[in-house]
């Protein structure tokens, strides 16, 4: 352990998506564009909601929180990845790696919880439309946001503790663009069986609860829509949750796809490529889904642009 213990040298190596020097300028241009689009798109959603009094409703309040979470989720991994590509410096400090793990799980869990809260908001809007304003009171919206933040902090700190207790006995070359906990566990020289069990338990609890909430909400929503006799009423009811359903399918579809592809393949590089979908692509696409499928957002953005002109 002498000389090579990274808990003493505090440094890891992120090998990224490719070590081909000819591809790196292309990767830098592509991911820089994606990151700028992600930040700008989500900031425009927030600006549209804040500037238009008609959008000061629970649904758009949660949408603003989701946009902030998406910006944070992308900013956890992409700036460091872009810096590594541009400077050809693959190192990240031990402290930086722990911070990245902590923020990765914080924003990932927050995304999941906010989608669950937004599903509940759609349930109330469709199943109890006459009582919507009473149930979804501003105090309840703030409470749900605070609870989501608190649970996300707990999730991130639990993963932080699990990873921080690992011991590394050699230079850790992570074949990923961020400090992936599964690869950190594989490179640890200490026993990791308990750590893996804890991570699986945390994933089951903090991932299973939001998924269960979403499934329950949409089961109730589907029952309510099917009970409507007119086709126009069904179409109108479905349109109120169609956008949120698209985002849910995109987020969990890419996340589960990345998980199963990494489980089926022993190649860390393929796992890294699969992780690009839910960590980078999904936060970029969310603003497009909400702006293209939502007339209120499009109208607010048009007013902002016409006011600037």
PDB file of N, CA and C in Angstrom, residues 87-140:
ATOM      1  N   UNK A  87      -7.911  19.683 -21.851  1.00  0.00           N
ATOM      2  CA  UNK A  87      -6.557  19.808 -21.303  1.00  0.00           C
ATOM      3  C   UNK A  87      -5.769  18.502 -21.379  1.00  0.00           C
ATOM      4  N   UNK A  88      -6.457  17.415 -21.753  1.00  0.00           N
ATOM      5  CA  UNK A  88      -5.848  16.075 -21.786  1.00  0.00           C
ATOM      6  C   UNK A  88      -5.335  15.650 -20.411  1.00  0.00           C
ATOM      7  N   UNK A  89      -5.887  16.268 -19.381  1.00  0.00           N
ATOM      8  CA  UNK A  89      -5.537  15.913 -18.004  1.00  0.00           C
ATOM      9  C   UNK A  89      -6.680  15.084 -17.431  1.00  0.00           C
ATOM     10  N   UNK A  90      -6.431  13.813 -17.176  1.00  0.00           N
ATOM     11  CA  UNK A  90      -7.484  12.880 -16.781  1.00  0.00           C
ATOM     12  C   UNK A  90      -7.663  12.775 -15.274  1.00  0.00           C
ATOM     13  N   UNK A  91      -6.881  13.498 -14.515  1.00  0.00           N
ATOM     14  CA  UNK A  91      -6.888  13.314 -13.070  1.00  0.00           C
ATOM     15  C   UNK A  91      -8.053  14.045 -12.402  1.00  0.00           C
ATOM     16  N   UNK A  92      -8.501  13.479 -11.305  1.00  0.00           N
ATOM     17  CA  UNK A  92      -9.466  14.123 -10.415  1.00  0.00           C
ATOM     18  C   UNK A  92      -9.051  13.749  -9.000  1.00  0.00           C
ATOM     19  N   UNK A  93      -9.088  14.688  -8.093  1.00  0.00           N
ATOM     20  CA  UNK A  93      -8.659  14.421  -6.724  1.00  0.00           C
ATOM     21  C   UNK A  93      -9.649  13.494  -6.025  1.00  0.00           C
ATOM     22  N   UNK A  94      -9.186  12.875  -4.975  1.00  0.00           N
ATOM     23  CA  UNK A  94     -10.049  11.994  -4.182  1.00  0.00           C
ATOM     24  C   UNK A  94     -11.232  12.779  -3.621  1.00  0.00           C
ATOM     25  N   UNK A  95     -10.947  13.977  -3.117  1.00  0.00           N
ATOM     26  CA  UNK A  95     -12.019  14.824  -2.584  1.00  0.00           C
ATOM     27  C   UNK A  95     -13.004  15.213  -3.680  1.00  0.00           C
ATOM     28  N   UNK A  96     -12.471  15.563  -4.844  1.00  0.00           N
ATOM     29  CA  UNK A  96     -13.326  15.921  -5.972  1.00  0.00           C
ATOM     30  C   UNK A  96     -14.203  14.761  -6.407  1.00  0.00           C
ATOM     31  N   UNK A  97     -13.661  13.557  -6.340  1.00  0.00           N
ATOM     32  CA  UNK A  97     -14.418  12.362  -6.710  1.00  0.00           C
ATOM     33  C   UNK A  97     -15.570  12.133  -5.728  1.00  0.00           C
ATOM     34  N   UNK A  98     -15.309  12.293  -4.445  1.00  0.00           N
ATOM     35  CA  UNK A  98     -16.358  12.128  -3.444  1.00  0.00           C
ATOM     36  C   UNK A  98     -17.451  13.186  -3.607  1.00  0.00           C
ATOM     37  N   UNK A  99     -17.042  14.417  -3.897  1.00  0.00           N
ATOM     38  CA  UNK A  99     -18.019  15.488  -4.107  1.00  0.00           C
ATOM     39  C   UNK A  99     -18.880  15.191  -5.329  1.00  0.00           C
ATOM     40  N   UNK A 100     -18.246  14.682  -6.378  1.00  0.00           N
ATOM     41  CA  UNK A 100     -18.984  14.362  -7.604  1.00  0.00           C
ATOM     42  C   UNK A 100     -19.998  13.248  -7.343  1.00  0.00           C
ATOM     43  N   UNK A 101     -19.590  12.224  -6.605  1.00  0.00           N
ATOM     44  CA  UNK A 101     -20.512  11.139  -6.252  1.00  0.00           C
ATOM     45  C   UNK A 101     -21.689  11.677  -5.456  1.00  0.00           C
ATOM     46  N   UNK A 102     -21.403  12.553  -4.488  1.00  0.00           N
ATOM     47  CA  UNK A 102     -22.446  13.103  -3.631  1.00  0.00           C
ATOM     48  C   UNK A 102     -23.463  13.913  -4.436  1.00  0.00           C
ATOM     49  N   UNK A 103     -22.967  14.812  -5.294  1.00  0.00           N
ATOM     50  CA  UNK A 103     -23.882  15.640  -6.085  1.00  0.00           C
ATOM     51  C   UNK A 103     -24.595  14.820  -7.157  1.00  0.00           C
ATOM     52  N   UNK A 104     -23.950  13.798  -7.688  1.00  0.00           N
ATOM     53  CA  UNK A 104     -24.587  12.949  -8.695  1.00  0.00           C
ATOM     54  C   UNK A 104     -25.839  12.285  -8.123  1.00  0.00           C
ATOM     55  N   UNK A 105     -25.721  11.715  -6.931  1.00  0.00           N
ATOM     56  CA  UNK A 105     -26.875  11.056  -6.320  1.00  0.00           C
ATOM     57  C   UNK A 105     -27.891  12.069  -5.801  1.00  0.00           C
ATOM     58  N   UNK A 106     -27.418  13.245  -5.382  1.00  0.00           N
ATOM     59  CA  UNK A 106     -28.356  14.269  -4.919  1.00  0.00           C
ATOM     60  C   UNK A 106     -29.287  14.712  -6.048  1.00  0.00           C
ATOM     61  N   UNK A 107     -28.713  15.110  -7.180  1.00  0.00           N
ATOM     62  CA  UNK A 107     -29.540  15.607  -8.276  1.00  0.00           C
ATOM     63  C   UNK A 107     -30.304  14.484  -8.969  1.00  0.00           C
ATOM     64  N   UNK A 108     -29.714  13.279  -9.025  1.00  0.00           N
ATOM     65  CA  UNK A 108     -30.427  12.151  -9.607  1.00  0.00           C
ATOM     66  C   UNK A 108     -31.651  11.782  -8.797  1.00  0.00           C
ATOM     67  N   UNK A 109     -31.493  11.726  -7.478  1.00  0.00           N
ATOM     68  CA  UNK A 109     -32.616  11.428  -6.593  1.00  0.00           C
ATOM     69  C   UNK A 109     -33.647  12.554  -6.625  1.00  0.00           C
ATOM     70  N   UNK A 110     -33.180  13.802  -6.677  1.00  0.00           N
ATOM     71  CA  UNK A 110     -34.095  14.946  -6.725  1.00  0.00           C
ATOM     72  C   UNK A 110     -34.926  14.920  -8.000  1.00  0.00           C
ATOM     73  N   UNK A 111     -34.306  14.600  -9.122  1.00  0.00           N
ATOM     74  CA  UNK A 111     -35.041  14.454 -10.382  1.00  0.00           C
ATOM     75  C   UNK A 111     -36.165  13.428 -10.242  1.00  0.00           C
ATOM     76  N   UNK A 112     -35.820  12.284  -9.688  1.00  0.00           N
ATOM     77  CA  UNK A 112     -36.776  11.198  -9.545  1.00  0.00           C
ATOM     78  C   UNK A 112     -37.932  11.585  -8.626  1.00  0.00           C
ATOM     79  N   UNK A 113     -37.622  12.222  -7.509  1.00  0.00           N
ATOM     80  CA  UNK A 113     -38.659  12.621  -6.552  1.00  0.00           C
ATOM     81  C   UNK A 113     -39.565  13.711  -7.124  1.00  0.00           C
ATOM     82  N   UNK A 114     -38.981  14.650  -7.846  1.00  0.00           N
ATOM     83  CA  UNK A 114     -39.793  15.718  -8.445  1.00  0.00           C
ATOM     84  C   UNK A 114     -40.738  15.163  -9.503  1.00  0.00           C
ATOM     85  N   UNK A 115     -40.284  14.181 -10.260  1.00  0.00           N
ATOM     86  CA  UNK A 115     -41.173  13.541 -11.238  1.00  0.00           C
ATOM     87  C   UNK A 115     -42.323  12.836 -10.536  1.00  0.00           C
ATOM     88  N   UNK A 116     -42.052  12.254  -9.367  1.00  0.00           N
ATOM     89  CA  UNK A 116     -43.110  11.609  -8.589  1.00  0.00           C
ATOM     90  C   UNK A 116     -44.099  12.641  -8.046  1.00  0.00           C
ATOM     91  N   UNK A 117     -43.587  13.761  -7.558  1.00  0.00           N
ATOM     92  CA  UNK A 117     -44.451  14.834  -7.057  1.00  0.00           C
ATOM     93  C   UNK A 117     -45.301  15.421  -8.186  1.00  0.00           C
ATOM     94  N   UNK A 118     -44.701  15.583  -9.350  1.00  0.00           N
ATOM     95  CA  UNK A 118     -45.444  16.110 -10.501  1.00  0.00           C
ATOM     96  C   UNK A 118     -46.525  15.128 -10.954  1.00  0.00           C
ATOM     97  N   UNK A 119     -46.270  13.821 -10.801  1.00  0.00           N
ATOM     98  CA  UNK A 119     -47.296  12.822 -11.110  1.00  0.00           C
ATOM     99  C   UNK A 119     -48.474  12.951 -10.153  1.00  0.00           C
ATOM    100  N   UNK A 120     -48.180  13.207  -8.872  1.00  0.00           N
ATOM    101  CA  UNK A 120     -49.254  13.436  -7.896  1.00  0.00           C
ATOM    102  C   UNK A 120     -50.043  14.695  -8.239  1.00  0.00           C
ATOM    103  N   UNK A 121     -49.346  15.731  -8.677  1.00  0.00           N
ATOM    104  CA  UNK A 121     -50.021  16.966  -9.091  1.00  0.00           C
ATOM    105  C   UNK A 121     -50.982  16.698 -10.247  1.00  0.00           C
ATOM    106  N   UNK A 122     -50.566  15.893 -11.220  1.00  0.00           N
ATOM    107  CA  UNK A 122     -51.442  15.546 -12.350  1.00  0.00           C
ATOM    108  C   UNK A 122     -52.613  14.674 -11.894  1.00  0.00           C
ATOM    109  N   UNK A 123     -52.378  13.812 -10.902  1.00  0.00           N
ATOM    110  CA  UNK A 123     -53.460  12.990 -10.362  1.00  0.00           C
ATOM    111  C   UNK A 123     -54.556  13.872  -9.768  1.00  0.00           C
ATOM    112  N   UNK A 124     -54.150  14.852  -8.968  1.00  0.00           N
ATOM    113  CA  UNK A 124     -55.125  15.752  -8.351  1.00  0.00           C
ATOM    114  C   UNK A 124     -55.855  16.565  -9.411  1.00  0.00           C
ATOM    115  N   UNK A 125     -55.117  17.033 -10.446  1.00  0.00           N
ATOM    116  CA  UNK A 125     -55.725  17.853 -11.492  1.00  0.00           C
ATOM    117  C   UNK A 125     -56.775  17.082 -12.283  1.00  0.00           C
ATOM    118  N   UNK A 126     -56.565  15.786 -12.490  1.00  0.00           N
ATOM    119  CA  UNK A 126     -57.488  14.987 -13.311  1.00  0.00           C
ATOM    120  C   UNK A 126     -58.579  14.338 -12.471  1.00  0.00           C
ATOM    121  N   UNK A 127     -58.220  13.811 -11.307  1.00  0.00           N
ATOM    122  CA  UNK A 127     -59.195  13.087 -10.484  1.00  0.00           C
ATOM    123  C   UNK A 127     -60.008  14.006  -9.568  1.00  0.00           C
ATOM    124  N   UNK A 128     -59.428  15.129  -9.171  1.00  0.00           N
ATOM    125  CA  UNK A 128     -60.136  16.056  -8.279  1.00  0.00           C
ATOM    126  C   UNK A 128     -60.022  17.486  -8.807  1.00  0.00           C
ATOM    127  N   UNK A 129     -60.515  17.740 -10.017  1.00  0.00           N
ATOM    128  CA  UNK A 129     -60.319  19.069 -10.621  1.00  0.00           C
ATOM    129  C   UNK A 129     -60.976  20.213  -9.848  1.00  0.00           C
ATOM    130  N   UNK A 130     -62.117  19.947  -9.222  1.00  0.00           N
ATOM    131  CA  UNK A 130     -62.825  21.006  -8.487  1.00  0.00           C
ATOM    132  C   UNK A 130     -62.125  21.355  -7.173  1.00  0.00           C
ATOM    133  N   UNK A 131     -61.334  20.439  -6.660  1.00  0.00           N
ATOM    134  CA  UNK A 131     -60.638  20.676  -5.388  1.00  0.00           C
ATOM    135  C   UNK A 131     -59.141  20.906  -5.593  1.00  0.00           C
ATOM    136  N   UNK A 132     -58.727  21.089  -6.843  1.00  0.00           N
ATOM    137  CA  UNK A 132     -57.293  21.198  -7.144  1.00  0.00           C
ATOM    138  C   UNK A 132     -56.637  22.366  -6.401  1.00  0.00           C
ATOM    139  N   UNK A 133     -57.272  23.527  -6.457  1.00  0.00           N
ATOM    140  CA  UNK A 133     -56.682  24.718  -5.827  1.00  0.00           C
ATOM    141  C   UNK A 133     -56.587  24.573  -4.313  1.00  0.00           C
ATOM    142  N   UNK A 134     -57.531  23.843  -3.735  1.00  0.00           N
ATOM    143  CA  UNK A 134     -57.521  23.653  -2.281  1.00  0.00           C
ATOM    144  C   UNK A 134     -56.457  22.638  -1.870  1.00  0.00           C
ATOM    145  N   UNK A 135     -56.383  21.526  -2.629  1.00  0.00           N
ATOM    146  CA  UNK A 135     -55.411  20.469  -2.282  1.00  0.00           C
ATOM    147  C   UNK A 135     -53.985  20.923  -2.548  1.00  0.00           C
ATOM    148  N   UNK A 136     -53.745  21.412  -3.777  1.00  0.00           N
ATOM    149  CA  UNK A 136     -52.388  21.831  -4.154  1.00  0.00           C
ATOM    150  C   UNK A 136     -52.144  23.281  -3.727  1.00  0.00           C
ATOM    151  N   UNK A 137     -52.238  23.498  -2.430  1.00  0.00           N
ATOM    152  CA  UNK A 137     -52.005  24.830  -1.855  1.00  0.00           C
ATOM    153  C   UNK A 137     -50.512  25.159  -1.938  1.00  0.00           C
ATOM    154  N   UNK A 138     -50.171  26.435  -2.074  1.00  0.00           N
ATOM    155  CA  UNK A 138     -48.743  26.796  -2.133  1.00  0.00           C
ATOM    156  C   UNK A 138     -47.909  26.232  -0.982  1.00  0.00           C
ATOM    157  N   UNK A 139     -48.507  26.165   0.218  1.00  0.00           N
ATOM    158  CA  UNK A 139     -47.755  25.608   1.350  1.00  0.00           C
ATOM    159  C   UNK A 139     -47.435  24.135   1.129  1.00  0.00           C
ATOM    160  N   UNK A 140     -48.381  23.398   0.543  1.00  0.00           N
ATOM    161  CA  UNK A 140     -48.121  21.989   0.253  1.00  0.00           C
ATOM    162  C   UNK A 140     -47.047  21.845  -0.815  1.00  0.00           C
TER     163      UNK A 140
END
